[in-house]
Every structure is written in C-alpha cells, then in structure tokens.
C-alpha positions as a printed Julia matrix, in Angstrom:
429×3 Matrix{Float64}:
  13.09    6.39  -11.28
  11.6     5.44   -7.89
   7.88    6.19   -7.84
   6.08    7.91   -4.97
   2.55    6.9    -3.91
   0.74    9.62   -1.95
  -2.37    8.95    0.15
  -4.93   11.71   -0.37
  -6.92   12.72    2.72
  -8.16   15.64    4.83
  -4.91   17.62    4.48
  -4.27   16.8     0.82
  -7.54   16.69   -1.12
  -7.84   20.27   -2.37
  -6.86   21.1    -5.96
  -4.06   23.42   -4.78
  -2.44   20.87   -2.49
  -2.75   18.04   -5.03
  -1.09   20.31   -7.63
   1.8    20.76   -5.22
   2.0    16.99   -4.64
   2.11   16.29   -8.39
   4.79   18.93   -8.97
   6.78   17.49   -6.06
   6.81   14.04   -7.68
   3.7    12.04   -6.74
   2.89    9.61   -9.57
   0.23    7.44   -7.89
  -2.65    8.74   -5.76
  -3.91    6.29   -3.12
  -7.52    6.38   -1.92
  -7.89    4.67    1.46
 -11.45    3.41    1.92
 -10.91    2.66    5.62
 -12.44    6.1     6.03
 -14.76    8.21    3.87
 -17.56    7.13    1.55
 -17.75    6.98   -2.26
 -18.89   10.6    -2.58
 -16.04   11.87   -0.39
 -13.41   10.03   -2.44
 -15.08   10.96   -5.73
 -14.79   14.63   -4.83
 -11.09   14.12   -4.08
 -10.6    12.28   -7.38
 -12.29   15.06   -9.35
  -9.87   17.5    -7.71
  -7.0    15.21   -8.74
  -8.18   15.29  -12.37
  -8.33   19.1   -12.34
  -4.87   19.34  -10.75
  -3.35   16.83  -13.21
  -4.66   18.83  -16.17
  -3.32   22.07  -14.73
   0.2    20.77  -14.14
   0.13   18.46  -17.21
   1.22   15.36  -15.3
  -0.12   11.81  -15.38
  -1.13   10.23  -12.09
  -2.38    6.67  -11.54
  -5.22    5.85   -9.13
  -4.88    3.21   -6.4
  -7.9     1.97   -4.44
  -6.94    0.64   -1.0
  -9.44   -1.87    0.41
 -10.44   -2.2     4.06
 -10.05   -5.99    4.14
  -9.81   -7.84    7.45
  -9.12   -4.62    9.34
 -10.24   -4.38   12.95
 -11.72   -0.98   13.76
 -12.67    0.96   16.88
 -15.67    3.31   16.56
 -15.93    6.71   18.2
 -19.37    8.01   17.19
 -19.21   11.11   19.4
 -15.82   12.07   17.88
 -14.81   13.41   21.3
 -11.11   12.88   22.16
 -10.53    9.79   24.31
  -7.81   10.21   26.95
  -6.21    6.93   28.08
  -3.86    6.92   31.06
  -1.04    4.43   31.61
  -1.92    1.44   33.85
  -5.68    2.16   33.57
  -8.11   -0.55   32.4
 -10.15   -0.31   29.19
 -12.71   -2.77   27.76
 -12.85   -3.76   24.08
 -16.44   -4.77   23.28
 -18.28   -5.86   20.09
 -21.36   -4.01   21.39
 -21.34   -1.07   18.96
 -24.33    0.56   20.69
 -21.99    1.7    23.47
 -20.3     5.09   23.34
 -16.5     5.11   23.14
 -14.82    6.42   26.29
 -11.7     5.99   28.4
 -13.4     2.88   29.85
 -14.98    1.26   26.78
 -13.92    0.97   23.11
 -16.54   -0.56   20.7
 -15.03   -2.71   17.91
 -16.25   -4.31   14.64
 -15.28   -7.92   15.47
 -17.31  -10.21   17.71
 -14.76  -13.01   17.87
 -11.89  -11.15   19.57
 -12.48  -12.81   22.97
 -12.05  -16.25   21.36
  -8.65  -15.58   19.74
  -6.73  -13.58   22.37
  -5.38  -14.61   25.74
  -3.81  -12.92   28.76
  -0.57  -11.14   27.86
  -1.38  -10.58   24.16
  -0.65   -7.09   22.85
  -3.2    -5.0    20.97
  -2.54   -1.75   19.13
  -5.11    1.02   18.65
  -4.32    4.18   16.69
  -5.55    6.71   14.17
  -3.13    5.82   11.42
  -1.01    2.89   12.54
   1.76    4.56   14.45
   4.08    2.61   16.71
   2.44    3.07   20.09
   5.15    5.39   21.35
   3.36    8.55   20.23
   0.53   10.3    22.04
  -1.89    9.5    19.18
  -1.8     5.71   19.54
  -1.89    3.19   22.35
  -0.54   -0.23   23.24
  -2.88   -2.44   25.24
  -2.1    -5.71   27.01
  -4.87   -8.29   27.5
  -5.6    -8.77   31.22
  -8.64  -11.09   31.13
 -11.7   -12.14   29.1
 -15.3   -11.54   30.22
 -17.86  -13.05   27.84
 -17.35  -11.3    24.48
 -15.46   -8.43   26.11
 -11.68   -8.17   26.37
 -10.35   -6.2    29.34
  -6.91   -4.65   28.76
  -4.39   -2.59   30.67
  -3.09    0.61   29.0
   0.7     0.53   28.48
   1.21    4.15   27.4
  -0.74    7.36   27.97
  -2.36    8.7    24.8
  -5.24   10.69   23.33
  -7.28    9.05   20.58
  -8.98   11.67   18.4
 -11.32   11.13   15.44
 -14.31    8.96   14.48
 -12.43    5.74   13.66
  -9.25    3.99   14.81
  -7.43    0.96   13.44
  -6.84   -1.97   15.79
  -4.18   -4.63   15.31
  -3.71   -7.75   17.42
  -0.16   -9.07   17.28
   0.28  -12.52   15.67
  -3.37  -13.57   15.89
  -5.48  -14.92   13.0
  -8.57  -12.77   12.45
 -11.43  -14.69   10.84
 -12.62  -11.93    8.51
 -12.64  -12.07    4.66
  -9.77  -10.41    2.8
 -12.23   -8.94    0.29
 -15.28   -7.93    2.32
 -18.78   -7.14    1.01
 -18.03   -3.47    1.63
 -14.88   -3.75   -0.5
 -16.79   -5.47   -3.29
 -19.42   -2.73   -3.3
 -16.76    0.01   -3.43
 -14.87   -1.7    -6.27
 -18.01   -2.43   -8.33
 -19.25    1.17   -7.99
 -16.43    3.67   -7.37
 -13.73    1.44   -8.87
 -15.62    0.67  -12.07
 -16.79    4.25  -12.51
 -13.2     5.54  -12.32
 -11.47    2.62  -14.07
  -8.84    2.31  -11.32
  -5.24    1.46  -12.23
  -4.24   -0.37   -9.05
  -6.04   -2.27   -6.31
  -4.19   -2.48   -2.99
  -5.53   -5.66   -1.37
  -5.2    -5.1     2.37
  -4.39   -8.0     4.7
  -3.5   -10.44    1.91
  -2.82  -13.76    3.66
  -2.96  -16.41    0.91
  -2.52  -16.68   -2.87
  -6.2   -17.63   -3.03
  -7.04  -14.08   -1.88
  -5.45  -12.75   -5.09
  -7.11  -15.36   -7.3
 -10.55  -14.63   -5.89
 -10.04  -10.88   -6.26
  -8.83  -11.26   -9.86
 -11.89  -13.37  -10.69
 -14.11  -10.69   -9.14
 -12.44   -7.94  -11.21
 -12.84  -10.03  -14.38
 -16.59  -10.18  -13.76
 -16.67   -6.38  -13.77
 -15.39   -6.18  -17.35
 -13.47   -2.92  -17.59
 -11.33   -3.71  -14.52
  -9.65   -6.72  -16.14
  -6.5    -4.64  -16.6
  -6.43   -3.32  -13.02
  -3.25   -4.52  -11.31
  -3.57   -6.17   -7.89
  -0.94   -5.31   -5.3
  -0.88   -7.68   -2.31
  -0.5    -5.76    0.93
   1.53   -7.9     3.33
   0.62   -6.88    6.88
   0.72  -10.02    9.05
   2.8   -13.08    9.93
   0.24  -15.13    7.98
   1.01  -13.16    4.83
   4.75  -13.65    5.38
   4.36  -17.41    5.72
   2.68  -17.58    2.3
   4.77  -14.84    0.67
   6.2   -16.91   -2.22
   2.82  -18.16   -3.41
   1.29  -14.68   -3.04
   4.13  -13.19   -5.13
   3.38  -15.63   -7.96
  -0.23  -14.43   -8.21
   0.09  -10.7    -7.45
   1.18   -7.93   -9.83
   3.14   -6.26   -7.04
   3.77   -6.31   -3.29
   3.22   -3.58   -0.7
   5.28   -4.17    2.44
   3.07   -2.63    5.11
   5.73   -2.01    7.74
   3.26   -0.37   10.12
   1.4    -3.6    10.85
   4.42   -5.82   10.27
   6.34   -3.78   12.83
   3.71   -4.84   15.34
   3.53   -8.5    14.29
   7.3    -8.92   14.02
  10.02   -8.2    16.61
  11.72   -4.91   15.54
  15.02   -6.7    14.89
  13.35   -8.97   12.3
  11.65   -6.31   10.14
  14.73   -5.44    8.07
  15.38   -9.12    7.27
  11.9    -9.6     5.87
  12.07   -6.33    3.93
  15.37   -7.18    2.22
  14.3   -10.74    1.41
  10.89   -9.65    0.1
  12.3    -6.86   -2.1
  14.92   -9.25   -3.53
  12.27  -11.83   -4.4
  10.12   -9.15   -6.05
  13.1    -7.95   -8.11
  13.95  -11.43   -9.34
  10.3   -12.08  -10.27
   9.97   -8.73  -12.06
   7.16   -7.62   -9.71
   6.95   -4.15   -8.17
   8.02   -3.8    -4.52
   6.5    -0.92   -2.55
   7.69    0.06    0.94
   5.61    2.05    3.47
   6.24    3.98    6.69
   9.52    5.69    5.86
   9.21    9.28    7.13
   6.62    9.16    9.93
   8.13   12.18   11.67
   7.29   14.39    8.66
   3.6    14.08    9.57
   4.27   16.93   11.99
   7.77   18.11   11.05
   9.3    19.77    8.01
  12.41   17.55    7.98
  12.85   13.78    8.41
  15.15   12.32   11.04
  18.61   11.2     9.93
  17.55    7.59   10.48
  14.49    8.05    8.24
  16.51    9.65    5.44
  18.96    6.74    5.59
  16.06    4.26    5.64
  14.63    5.69    2.39
  18.02    5.57    0.66
  18.68    2.0     1.82
  15.24    0.91    0.58
  16.11    2.23   -2.9
  19.56    0.59   -2.84
  17.89   -2.7    -1.85
  15.75   -2.53   -5.0
  12.49   -0.91   -3.88
  10.4     0.33   -6.82
   8.16    2.79   -4.97
   7.71    4.53   -1.63
   4.17    4.73   -0.24
   3.39    7.72    1.98
   0.42    7.25    4.32
  -0.16    9.53    7.29
   2.58   11.84    5.98
   0.33   13.05    3.14
  -3.08   11.83    4.4
  -3.18   14.08    7.45
   0.36   15.47    7.62
   1.09   19.18    7.84
   3.61   19.17    4.97
   2.35   16.86    2.17
   4.26   18.21   -0.82
   7.4    19.01    1.19
   7.38   15.35    2.28
   7.02   14.09   -1.3
   9.76   16.42   -2.5
  12.15   15.37    0.3
  11.57   11.65   -0.3
  12.02   12.19   -4.05
  15.37   13.94   -3.55
  16.63   11.17   -1.26
  15.57    8.52   -3.81
  17.31   10.4    -6.64
  20.57   10.59   -4.66
  20.42    6.88   -3.89
  19.79    6.08   -7.56
  23.01    7.9    -8.51
  25.07    5.32   -6.62
  22.9     2.28   -7.44
  25.09   -0.43   -8.95
  23.05   -1.36  -12.01
  25.76   -3.58  -13.51
  25.83   -5.86  -10.45
  22.03   -5.98  -10.33
  21.82   -6.85  -14.05
  24.23   -9.79  -13.7
  22.51  -11.03  -10.54
  19.06  -10.91  -12.14
  20.28  -12.59  -15.32
  21.84  -15.42  -13.29
  18.54  -16.09  -11.51
  16.58  -16.67  -14.73
  15.78  -20.23  -15.68
  17.07  -21.63  -18.98
  16.15  -21.86  -21.75
  15.1   -18.21  -21.49
  11.91  -17.13  -23.26
  12.31  -15.18  -26.52
  10.74  -12.08  -24.96
  13.03  -12.17  -21.91
  16.04  -12.63  -24.19
  15.05   -9.57  -26.22
  14.54   -7.54  -23.03
  17.96   -8.38  -21.58
  19.66   -7.66  -24.9
  17.89   -4.31  -25.2
  18.96   -3.21  -21.72
  22.55   -4.39  -22.27
  22.8    -2.57  -25.62
  21.22    0.64  -24.25
  23.73    0.77  -21.39
  26.71    0.12  -23.7
  25.79    2.89  -26.15
  24.69    5.23  -23.29
  21.22    5.64  -24.77
  19.01    8.46  -23.46
  15.82    6.38  -23.4
  14.55    2.93  -24.35
  11.43    3.07  -26.55
   9.26   -0.05  -26.34
   6.55   -0.86  -28.87
   3.93   -2.93  -27.11
   0.31   -4.06  -27.25
   0.09   -5.71  -23.82
   2.71   -3.84  -21.77
   4.52   -7.11  -21.05
   7.69   -6.19  -22.98
   8.0    -2.84  -21.19
   7.67   -4.57  -17.82
  10.32   -7.14  -18.71
  12.75   -4.39  -19.68
  11.98   -2.52  -16.45
  12.75   -5.73  -14.53
  16.42   -5.32  -15.49
  16.48   -1.73  -14.22
  18.16    0.17  -17.06
  19.75    3.49  -16.07
  17.6     5.41  -18.56
  13.79    5.95  -18.69
  11.55    3.56  -20.63
   8.92    4.99  -22.99
   6.06    2.63  -23.86
   4.55    3.21  -27.3
   1.21    1.37  -27.37
   0.28   -0.16  -30.72
  -3.47    0.34  -31.32
  -5.49   -2.8   -31.91
  -7.96   -2.97  -34.77
 -11.15   -4.87  -34.04
 -14.46   -5.41  -35.82
 -17.82   -7.03  -35.3
 -18.35   -6.98  -39.11
 -20.53   -3.9   -38.77
 -18.15   -1.48  -37.1
 -14.35   -1.12  -37.08
 -12.65    0.33  -34.01
  -9.15    1.19  -32.78
  -8.11    0.98  -29.17
  -4.85    2.22  -27.65
  -5.46    0.62  -24.26
  -3.42   -2.36  -23.05
  -5.35   -5.54  -23.8
C-alpha cells in the first residue's frame, strides 16, 4: 500500500533502468529541477513513458521546484578537495572559479544573516556532513559580502553544482522563483504534471500563491501541491501549511541540519499524525542513504523505514539513492519489501477508531459514507473497495481511513456541451 517515489537522474534515466524501477515498485517519478534543464528532463520523461508502456504500469510525475535553495557553483567541474581546519570563503561573486579557497554562491545577502559560530552545510545531494562527499563549515568572520568559514571535516566536492544550507537562518528568497515559474509554465504544462513538490515551503501563503499560479495555467488546476518542509520556519507554520497543501513531504535531509538530531523523530511522528487525521498524504525522505553506494541498507535504516510505515507514512521518497545511486531498482525493491512487512502488522482497527474519534461532529454526509464503507469492507473481508467518483474526493476520504484492501477509483465521465458540440471527459474535474 505504501507508495515509493523515485528521483530520476544520471544513474536512472535510461529506459532499461526505469523499467527496472517500475517493476520494483516505483509509482511516482520525481524530476528535480535543481539540476538539468527542460530538455534534459524531457528526455528522461520520454524514456519513462516508453518504459511504462513496456511494463504496463502507471507512474505519476512529480516536478520538484528549486525554491529558496542556496547553491554553490563549480563551473570547471573539477573536484574540490577541502581539508579539515582549513579556511574557505563563500562569495556572491559568481565570476570567480570554485576552488579549495573560494566557493561562489547564488545569494548576495548571506553576510547579513550569518554570524560567527553559525554552521553551514555544502554537499552534492544533502548528505549529513559525515561523508567524504559533503562538508560542514563554521562561520569564522564576515568580510564585506564574503563569509569566511573554517572546514570541520575533510571532503571532496565533485560536480557542477552543490546545495548549501545554513542552519536556522531565514533566507530572503522567494519560495516560487521566476525560474520555477518558467519551468512549471513550460515543462509542467506540456507534460500535465500530477504533483508539484514545493521546496522550502515556509508559510501557508506560499501554497495559496502557487495554487493561484497553477490556476492561471488552465490545465494544471488539478495538479496536487505537496509542501516540502525543510526548515524551522516551515515547522513553526506547519498547521496552517497542512490546511492549504494536498500533502506534506518531510525533507529530513535539511531538517536534520536545522534541528538537533534528538528532535527529528518527534517532529516526524507529530507531522505524520497530523497528516493522517487531516486525510493528507505524508511523505518521508532520506531513509536508506547507505544504499546510494551499497546493495543492502543498514539495520537502523531498515528499522527506520518500517517505523515510518507503522507511524502512518503514506509514501517513501528516494533521492540520492535512485538519482545517482549504484543500485536504483534494488533500493526500490528493498524499501518496498520492508514496507510490505510493516503493513502486515499495522493495526488498522486501532487507527480507524483513533481517526474516527478525531473527526468533528456532525460529520459530513460524504465522510459518514466513507467510514461506513471501510467498516463494512473490513467486516466482510472484501477484496477491494470500488469507488465511483467524479472528483476523486470520495476515494481520498476512504483512503484516509486506511482500509486493509486496495481502493479502485471508477471515474464517472462528465458530459458537457457548448450547444454546438457534446463531449465526454473521464478526467477528475
């Protein structure tokens, strides 16, 4: 039942590999626009279409925005070796070449928002700073617009672009940038995307503005917006964000930097519970990092995946593991098997009662029908629940109560006319 979102990238964009990912259990393909242009991602998407037809499996498309992401540029693409206790300068002067002494960034206001002792993370795909592919920096002093830092762990940064994250600091960049708007209005519209992952969501207004922008584009009115919670700011406004969003992505990579490690599990459990009670999808990231380079997860990672499912997580999002990992479909298959085992011992009866108790009274007619359907299906041990729907709302309400059997949505076509032409549509309206 738990869905798996796979990020398609350099190691997973060929037809053959995508076929393997779909067979292994990937049901949503994520396209991360932090790297690659429209043409690059279009080529990957065309490969996805070919693979989906070959294996006869449906796969949704998720566009992941760049948002207020801080980036380090490495135009030469030469590996940058940083040694522990050395000094490195972060500068907004993008004309400079990246080296072990200087790292050009895309934000001119960094010197105004950091102070001595602040921690800054730089890495290829948001690892923890303990690996050799990412680095922790500590701010030493400010010099004009430049920020001079001391390196806290030796590492080698390889590639053209690195993500930078400053712990617990407000970054004055728009959540939906002009670049994001261009990508959505071109690539997104052309491919009629199913989901939009809104990176660095910090306020409910971010969702409202994005929804208004999608409405202007016409055929993206039905695209669901998933708020990606990555910072303390997003946590502080979580309840209002949840009301506006269609789902929540708990970006544990960035949150693990913003939050003390001992606090991450508390937020995760609370956030997933709130999503469950609201009937909104909860997606958890960063579960099997070690499988980027290894064929098997650690015992702790396997337990983490299972506990996420038992807590009520709806989907697992794989990032670096499939984006540039050596074993993309083995990773998907392993995560899928762990999820399936956890689902076998999931206490649906307790969840059903708990969710029912949290609903306000009087209950809406639709919610009442949904709860009755789930209760009846469980009592008679039904194989599936078939839902006749025109908007998809009924199917979602039934899914909210997590029946133990699959839900099949039968979409009722709508008949419309402009007095000259009659037309049927089977799409959700």
